[in-house]
mmCIF file of C-alpha atoms and ligand atoms in Angstrom:
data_model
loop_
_atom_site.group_PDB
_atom_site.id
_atom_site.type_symbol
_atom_site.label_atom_id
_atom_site.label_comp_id
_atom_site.label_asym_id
_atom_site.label_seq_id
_atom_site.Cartn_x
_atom_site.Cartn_y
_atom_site.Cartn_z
ATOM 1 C CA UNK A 751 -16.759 38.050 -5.100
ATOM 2 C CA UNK A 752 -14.995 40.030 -8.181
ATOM 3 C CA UNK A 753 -11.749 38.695 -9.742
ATOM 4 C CA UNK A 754 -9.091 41.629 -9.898
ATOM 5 C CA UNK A 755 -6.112 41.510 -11.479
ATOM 6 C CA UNK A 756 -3.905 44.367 -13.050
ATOM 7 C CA UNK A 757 -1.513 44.882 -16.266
ATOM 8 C CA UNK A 758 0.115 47.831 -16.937
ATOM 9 C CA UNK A 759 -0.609 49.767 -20.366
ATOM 10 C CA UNK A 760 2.246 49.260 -22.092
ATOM 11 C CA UNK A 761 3.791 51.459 -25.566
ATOM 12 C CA UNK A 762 2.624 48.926 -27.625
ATOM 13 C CA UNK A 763 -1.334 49.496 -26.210
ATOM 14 C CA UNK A 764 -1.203 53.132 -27.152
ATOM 15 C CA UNK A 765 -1.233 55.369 -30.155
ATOM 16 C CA UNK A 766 1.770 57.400 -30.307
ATOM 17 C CA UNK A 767 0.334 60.279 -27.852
ATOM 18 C CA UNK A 768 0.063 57.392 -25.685
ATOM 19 C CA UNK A 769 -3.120 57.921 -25.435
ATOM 20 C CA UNK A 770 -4.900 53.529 -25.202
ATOM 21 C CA UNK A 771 -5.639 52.072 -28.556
ATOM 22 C CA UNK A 772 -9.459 50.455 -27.912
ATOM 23 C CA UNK A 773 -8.643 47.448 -29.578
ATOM 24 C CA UNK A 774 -5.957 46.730 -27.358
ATOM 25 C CA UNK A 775 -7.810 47.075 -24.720
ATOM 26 C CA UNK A 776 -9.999 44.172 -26.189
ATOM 27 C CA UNK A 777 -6.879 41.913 -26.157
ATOM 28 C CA UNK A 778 -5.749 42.601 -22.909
ATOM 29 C CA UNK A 779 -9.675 42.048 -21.390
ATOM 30 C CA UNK A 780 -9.488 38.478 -23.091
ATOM 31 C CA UNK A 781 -6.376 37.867 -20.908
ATOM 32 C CA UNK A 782 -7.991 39.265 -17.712
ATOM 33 C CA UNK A 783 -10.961 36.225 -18.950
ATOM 34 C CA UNK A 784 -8.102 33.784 -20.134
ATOM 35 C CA UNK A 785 -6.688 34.377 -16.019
ATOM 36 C CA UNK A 786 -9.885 34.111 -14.845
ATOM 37 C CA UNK A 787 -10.422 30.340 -15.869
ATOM 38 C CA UNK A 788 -6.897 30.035 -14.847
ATOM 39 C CA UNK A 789 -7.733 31.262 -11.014
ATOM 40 C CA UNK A 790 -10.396 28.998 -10.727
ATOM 41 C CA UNK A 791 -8.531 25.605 -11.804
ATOM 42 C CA UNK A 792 -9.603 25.815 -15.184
ATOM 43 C CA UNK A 793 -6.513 26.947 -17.629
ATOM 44 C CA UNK A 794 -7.403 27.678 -21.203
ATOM 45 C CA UNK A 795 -4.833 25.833 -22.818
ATOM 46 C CA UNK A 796 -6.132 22.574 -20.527
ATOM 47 C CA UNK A 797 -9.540 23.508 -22.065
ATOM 48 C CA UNK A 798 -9.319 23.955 -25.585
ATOM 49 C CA UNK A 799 -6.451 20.945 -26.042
ATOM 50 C CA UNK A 800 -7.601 18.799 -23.857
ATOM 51 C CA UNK A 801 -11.525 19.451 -22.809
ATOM 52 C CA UNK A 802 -12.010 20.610 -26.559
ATOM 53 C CA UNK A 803 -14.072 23.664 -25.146
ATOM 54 C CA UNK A 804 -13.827 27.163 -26.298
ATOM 55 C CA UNK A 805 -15.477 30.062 -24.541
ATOM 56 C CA UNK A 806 -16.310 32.620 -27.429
ATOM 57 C CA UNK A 807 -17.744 35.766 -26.768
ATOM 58 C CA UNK A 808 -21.199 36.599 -28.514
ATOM 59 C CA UNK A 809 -21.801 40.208 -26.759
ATOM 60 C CA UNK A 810 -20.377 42.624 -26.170
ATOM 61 C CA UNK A 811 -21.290 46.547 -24.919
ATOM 62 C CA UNK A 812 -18.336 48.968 -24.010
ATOM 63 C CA UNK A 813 -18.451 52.115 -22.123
ATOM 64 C CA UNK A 814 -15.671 54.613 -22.685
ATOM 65 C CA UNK A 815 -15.292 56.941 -19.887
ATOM 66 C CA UNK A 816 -11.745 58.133 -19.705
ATOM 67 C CA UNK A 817 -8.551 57.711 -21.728
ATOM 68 C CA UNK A 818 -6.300 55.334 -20.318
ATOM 69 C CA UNK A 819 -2.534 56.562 -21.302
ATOM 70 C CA UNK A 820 0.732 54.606 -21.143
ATOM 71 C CA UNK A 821 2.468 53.606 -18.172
ATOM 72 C CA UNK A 822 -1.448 53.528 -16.184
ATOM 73 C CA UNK A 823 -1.683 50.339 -14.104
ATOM 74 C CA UNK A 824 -4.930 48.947 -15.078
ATOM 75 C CA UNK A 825 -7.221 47.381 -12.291
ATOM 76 C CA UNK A 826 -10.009 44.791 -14.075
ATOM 77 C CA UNK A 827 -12.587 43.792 -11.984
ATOM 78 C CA UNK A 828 -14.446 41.186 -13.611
ATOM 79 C CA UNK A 829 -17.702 39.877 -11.859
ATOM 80 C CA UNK A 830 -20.215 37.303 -12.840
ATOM 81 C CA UNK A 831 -23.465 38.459 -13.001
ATOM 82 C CA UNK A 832 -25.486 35.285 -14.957
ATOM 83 C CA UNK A 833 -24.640 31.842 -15.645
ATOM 84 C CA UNK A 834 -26.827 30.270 -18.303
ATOM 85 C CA UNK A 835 -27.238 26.812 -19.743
ATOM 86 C CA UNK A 836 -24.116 27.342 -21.967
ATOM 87 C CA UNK A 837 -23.536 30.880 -21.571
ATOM 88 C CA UNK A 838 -22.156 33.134 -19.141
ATOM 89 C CA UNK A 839 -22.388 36.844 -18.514
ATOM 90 C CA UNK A 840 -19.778 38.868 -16.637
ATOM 91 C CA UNK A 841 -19.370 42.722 -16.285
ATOM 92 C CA UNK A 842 -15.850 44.473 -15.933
ATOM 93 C CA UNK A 843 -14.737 47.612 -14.795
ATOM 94 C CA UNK A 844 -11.393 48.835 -15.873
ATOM 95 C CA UNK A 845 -9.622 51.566 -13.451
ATOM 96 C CA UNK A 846 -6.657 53.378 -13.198
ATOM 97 C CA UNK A 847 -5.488 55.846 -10.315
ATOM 98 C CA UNK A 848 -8.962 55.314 -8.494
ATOM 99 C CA UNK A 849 -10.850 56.376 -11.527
ATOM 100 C CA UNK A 850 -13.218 54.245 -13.586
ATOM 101 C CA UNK A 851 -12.072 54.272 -17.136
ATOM 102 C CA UNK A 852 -14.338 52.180 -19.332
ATOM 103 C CA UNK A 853 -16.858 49.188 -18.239
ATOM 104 C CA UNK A 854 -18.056 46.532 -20.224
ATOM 105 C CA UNK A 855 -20.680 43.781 -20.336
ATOM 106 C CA UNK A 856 -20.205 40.919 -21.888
ATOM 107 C CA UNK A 857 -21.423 37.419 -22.547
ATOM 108 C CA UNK A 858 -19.329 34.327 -23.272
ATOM 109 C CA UNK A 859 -20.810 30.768 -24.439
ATOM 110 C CA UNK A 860 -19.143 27.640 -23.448
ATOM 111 C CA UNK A 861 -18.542 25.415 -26.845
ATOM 112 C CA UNK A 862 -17.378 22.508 -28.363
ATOM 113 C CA UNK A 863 -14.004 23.301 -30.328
ATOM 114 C CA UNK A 864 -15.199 20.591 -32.683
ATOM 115 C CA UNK A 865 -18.663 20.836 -33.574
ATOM 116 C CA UNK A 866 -18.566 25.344 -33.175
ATOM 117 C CA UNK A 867 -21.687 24.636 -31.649
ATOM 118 C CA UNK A 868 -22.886 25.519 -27.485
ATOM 119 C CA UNK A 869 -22.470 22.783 -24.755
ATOM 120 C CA UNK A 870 -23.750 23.128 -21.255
ATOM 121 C CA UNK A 871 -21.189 24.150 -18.816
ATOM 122 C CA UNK A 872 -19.849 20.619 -17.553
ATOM 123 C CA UNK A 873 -20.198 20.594 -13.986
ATOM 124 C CA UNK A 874 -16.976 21.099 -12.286
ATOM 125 C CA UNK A 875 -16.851 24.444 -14.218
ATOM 126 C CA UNK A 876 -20.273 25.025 -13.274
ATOM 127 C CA UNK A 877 -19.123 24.775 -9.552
ATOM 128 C CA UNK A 878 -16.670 26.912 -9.888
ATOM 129 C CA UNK A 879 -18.576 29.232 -11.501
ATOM 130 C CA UNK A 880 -21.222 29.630 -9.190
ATOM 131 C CA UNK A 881 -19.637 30.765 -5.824
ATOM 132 C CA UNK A 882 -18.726 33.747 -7.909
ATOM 133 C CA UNK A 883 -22.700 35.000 -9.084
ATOM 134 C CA UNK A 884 -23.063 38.672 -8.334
ATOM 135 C CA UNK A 885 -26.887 38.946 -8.907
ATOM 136 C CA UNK A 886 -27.104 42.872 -9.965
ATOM 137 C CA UNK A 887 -30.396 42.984 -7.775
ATOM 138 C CA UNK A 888 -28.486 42.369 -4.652
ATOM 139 C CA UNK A 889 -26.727 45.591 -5.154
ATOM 140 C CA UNK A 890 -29.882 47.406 -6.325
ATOM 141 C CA UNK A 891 -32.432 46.314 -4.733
ATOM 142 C CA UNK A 892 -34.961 49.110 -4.989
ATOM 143 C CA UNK A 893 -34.384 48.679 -8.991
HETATM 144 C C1 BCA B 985 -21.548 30.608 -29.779
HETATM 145 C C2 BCA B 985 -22.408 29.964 -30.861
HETATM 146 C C3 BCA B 985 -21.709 28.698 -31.372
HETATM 147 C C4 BCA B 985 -23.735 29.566 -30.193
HETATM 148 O O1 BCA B 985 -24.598 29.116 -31.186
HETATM 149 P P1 BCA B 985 -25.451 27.780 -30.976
HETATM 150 O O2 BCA B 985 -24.577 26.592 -30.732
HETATM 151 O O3 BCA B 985 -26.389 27.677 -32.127
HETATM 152 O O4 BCA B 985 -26.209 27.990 -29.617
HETATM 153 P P2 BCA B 985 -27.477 28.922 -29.283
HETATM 154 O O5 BCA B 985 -27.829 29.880 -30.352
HETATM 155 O O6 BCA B 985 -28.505 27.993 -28.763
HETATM 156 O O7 BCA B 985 -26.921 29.811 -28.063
HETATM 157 C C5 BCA B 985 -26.283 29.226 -26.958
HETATM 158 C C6 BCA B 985 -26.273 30.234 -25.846
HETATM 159 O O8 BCA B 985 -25.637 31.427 -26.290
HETATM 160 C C7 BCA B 985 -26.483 32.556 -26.124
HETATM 161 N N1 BCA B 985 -26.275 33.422 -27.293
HETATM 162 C C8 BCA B 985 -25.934 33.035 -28.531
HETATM 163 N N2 BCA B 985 -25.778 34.110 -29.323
HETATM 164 C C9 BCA B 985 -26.013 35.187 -28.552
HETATM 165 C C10 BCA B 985 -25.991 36.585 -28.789
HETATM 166 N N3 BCA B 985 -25.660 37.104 -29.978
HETATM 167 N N4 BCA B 985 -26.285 37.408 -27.770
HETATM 168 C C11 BCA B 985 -26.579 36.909 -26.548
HETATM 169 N N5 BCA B 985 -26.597 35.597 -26.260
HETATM 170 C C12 BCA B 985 -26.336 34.753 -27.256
HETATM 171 C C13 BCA B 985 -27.897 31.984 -26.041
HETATM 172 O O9 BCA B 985 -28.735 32.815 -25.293
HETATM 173 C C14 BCA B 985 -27.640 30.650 -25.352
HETATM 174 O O10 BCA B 985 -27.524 30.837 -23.949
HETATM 175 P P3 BCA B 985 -27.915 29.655 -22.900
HETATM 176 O O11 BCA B 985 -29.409 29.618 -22.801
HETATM 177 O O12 BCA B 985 -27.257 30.038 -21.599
HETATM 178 O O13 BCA B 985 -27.345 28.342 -23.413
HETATM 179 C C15 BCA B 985 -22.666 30.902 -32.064
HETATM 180 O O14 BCA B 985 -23.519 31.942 -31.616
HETATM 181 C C16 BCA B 985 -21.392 31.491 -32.618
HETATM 182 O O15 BCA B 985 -20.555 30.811 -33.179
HETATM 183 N N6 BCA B 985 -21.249 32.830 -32.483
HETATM 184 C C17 BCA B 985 -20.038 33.512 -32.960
HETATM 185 C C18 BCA B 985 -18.977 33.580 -31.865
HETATM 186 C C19 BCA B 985 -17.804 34.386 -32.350
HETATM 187 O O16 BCA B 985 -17.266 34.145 -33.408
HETATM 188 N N7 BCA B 985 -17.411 35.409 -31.591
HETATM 189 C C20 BCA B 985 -16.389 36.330 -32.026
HETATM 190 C C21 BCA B 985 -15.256 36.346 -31.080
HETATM 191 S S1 BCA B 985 -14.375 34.805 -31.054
HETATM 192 C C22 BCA B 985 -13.772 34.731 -29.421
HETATM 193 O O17 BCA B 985 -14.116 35.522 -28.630
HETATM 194 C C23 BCA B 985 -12.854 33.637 -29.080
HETATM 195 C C24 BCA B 985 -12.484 33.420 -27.743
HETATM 196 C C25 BCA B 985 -11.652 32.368 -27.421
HETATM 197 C C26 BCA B 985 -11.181 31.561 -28.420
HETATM 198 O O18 BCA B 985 -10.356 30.519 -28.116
HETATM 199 C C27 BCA B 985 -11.532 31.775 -29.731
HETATM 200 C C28 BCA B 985 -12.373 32.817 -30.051
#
């Protein structure tokens, strides 16, 4: 099941046509991941002080489709398509009045705050994790 959330694009998102500045939108997808964790008992600032684990993000891809322009209500959907030894791939879409306006796929790995280096996903966050796979295939399964 996807995680939705929305945030409103705000002035300070936008170039002054208020037309969405790209990397904003970067920032404000980091949040959607940051509340992610957060829904599933996990919050970041628990992790990183306490836990000592970072999530980093080592890919990546964007897909522009539409401009997004101040004042749109932006609807994340945020789905987990892979969970790895250490990393984790999700895939957003990003919408605004019922129309899609960039997608992204994108891989986060769970490390060690101290050493910079990949740990396995411990296993409580594994089980939370999990519930949440979205195997692509099941939605395509002719592909
Ligand atoms: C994440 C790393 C420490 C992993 O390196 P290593 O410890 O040597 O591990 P490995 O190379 O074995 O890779 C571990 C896993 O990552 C995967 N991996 C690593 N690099 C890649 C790339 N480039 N593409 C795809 N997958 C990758 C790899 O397939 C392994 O997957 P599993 O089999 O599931 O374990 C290292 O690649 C790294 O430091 N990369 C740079 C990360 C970075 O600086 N990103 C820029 C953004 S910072 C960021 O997003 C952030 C978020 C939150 C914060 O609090 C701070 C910063």
């Amino acid at each position: 099941m996807a995680f939705k959330t929305t945030r409103p694009l705000r002035f300070g998102d936008c170039d002054p046509s208020g037309i969405a500045y790209f990397p904003s939108y970067l920032n404000i997808l980091v949040g959607v991941l940051e509340d992610y964790f957060g829904s599933l008992g996990f919050p970041w600032k628990v992790l990183i002080n306490d836990r000592r684990l970072g999530v980093p993000t080592v890919r990546l891809d964007l897909t522009f489709v539409k401009p997004g322009l101040q004042g749109d209500n932006l609807e994340f959907m945020l789905a987990v398509r892979g969970i790895g030894r250490s990393s984790l791939d999700l895939e957003h879409q990003v919408s605004a009045n019922g129309q899609v306006l960039w997608s992204a796929k994108h891989r986060v790995v769970a490390t060690s705050i101290d050493t910079h280096k990949s740990i396995a996903w411990p296993d409580d966050i594994r089980a939370a994790l999990t519930p949440h796979l979205e195997m692509t295939d099941a939605h395509h399964p002719a592909t």
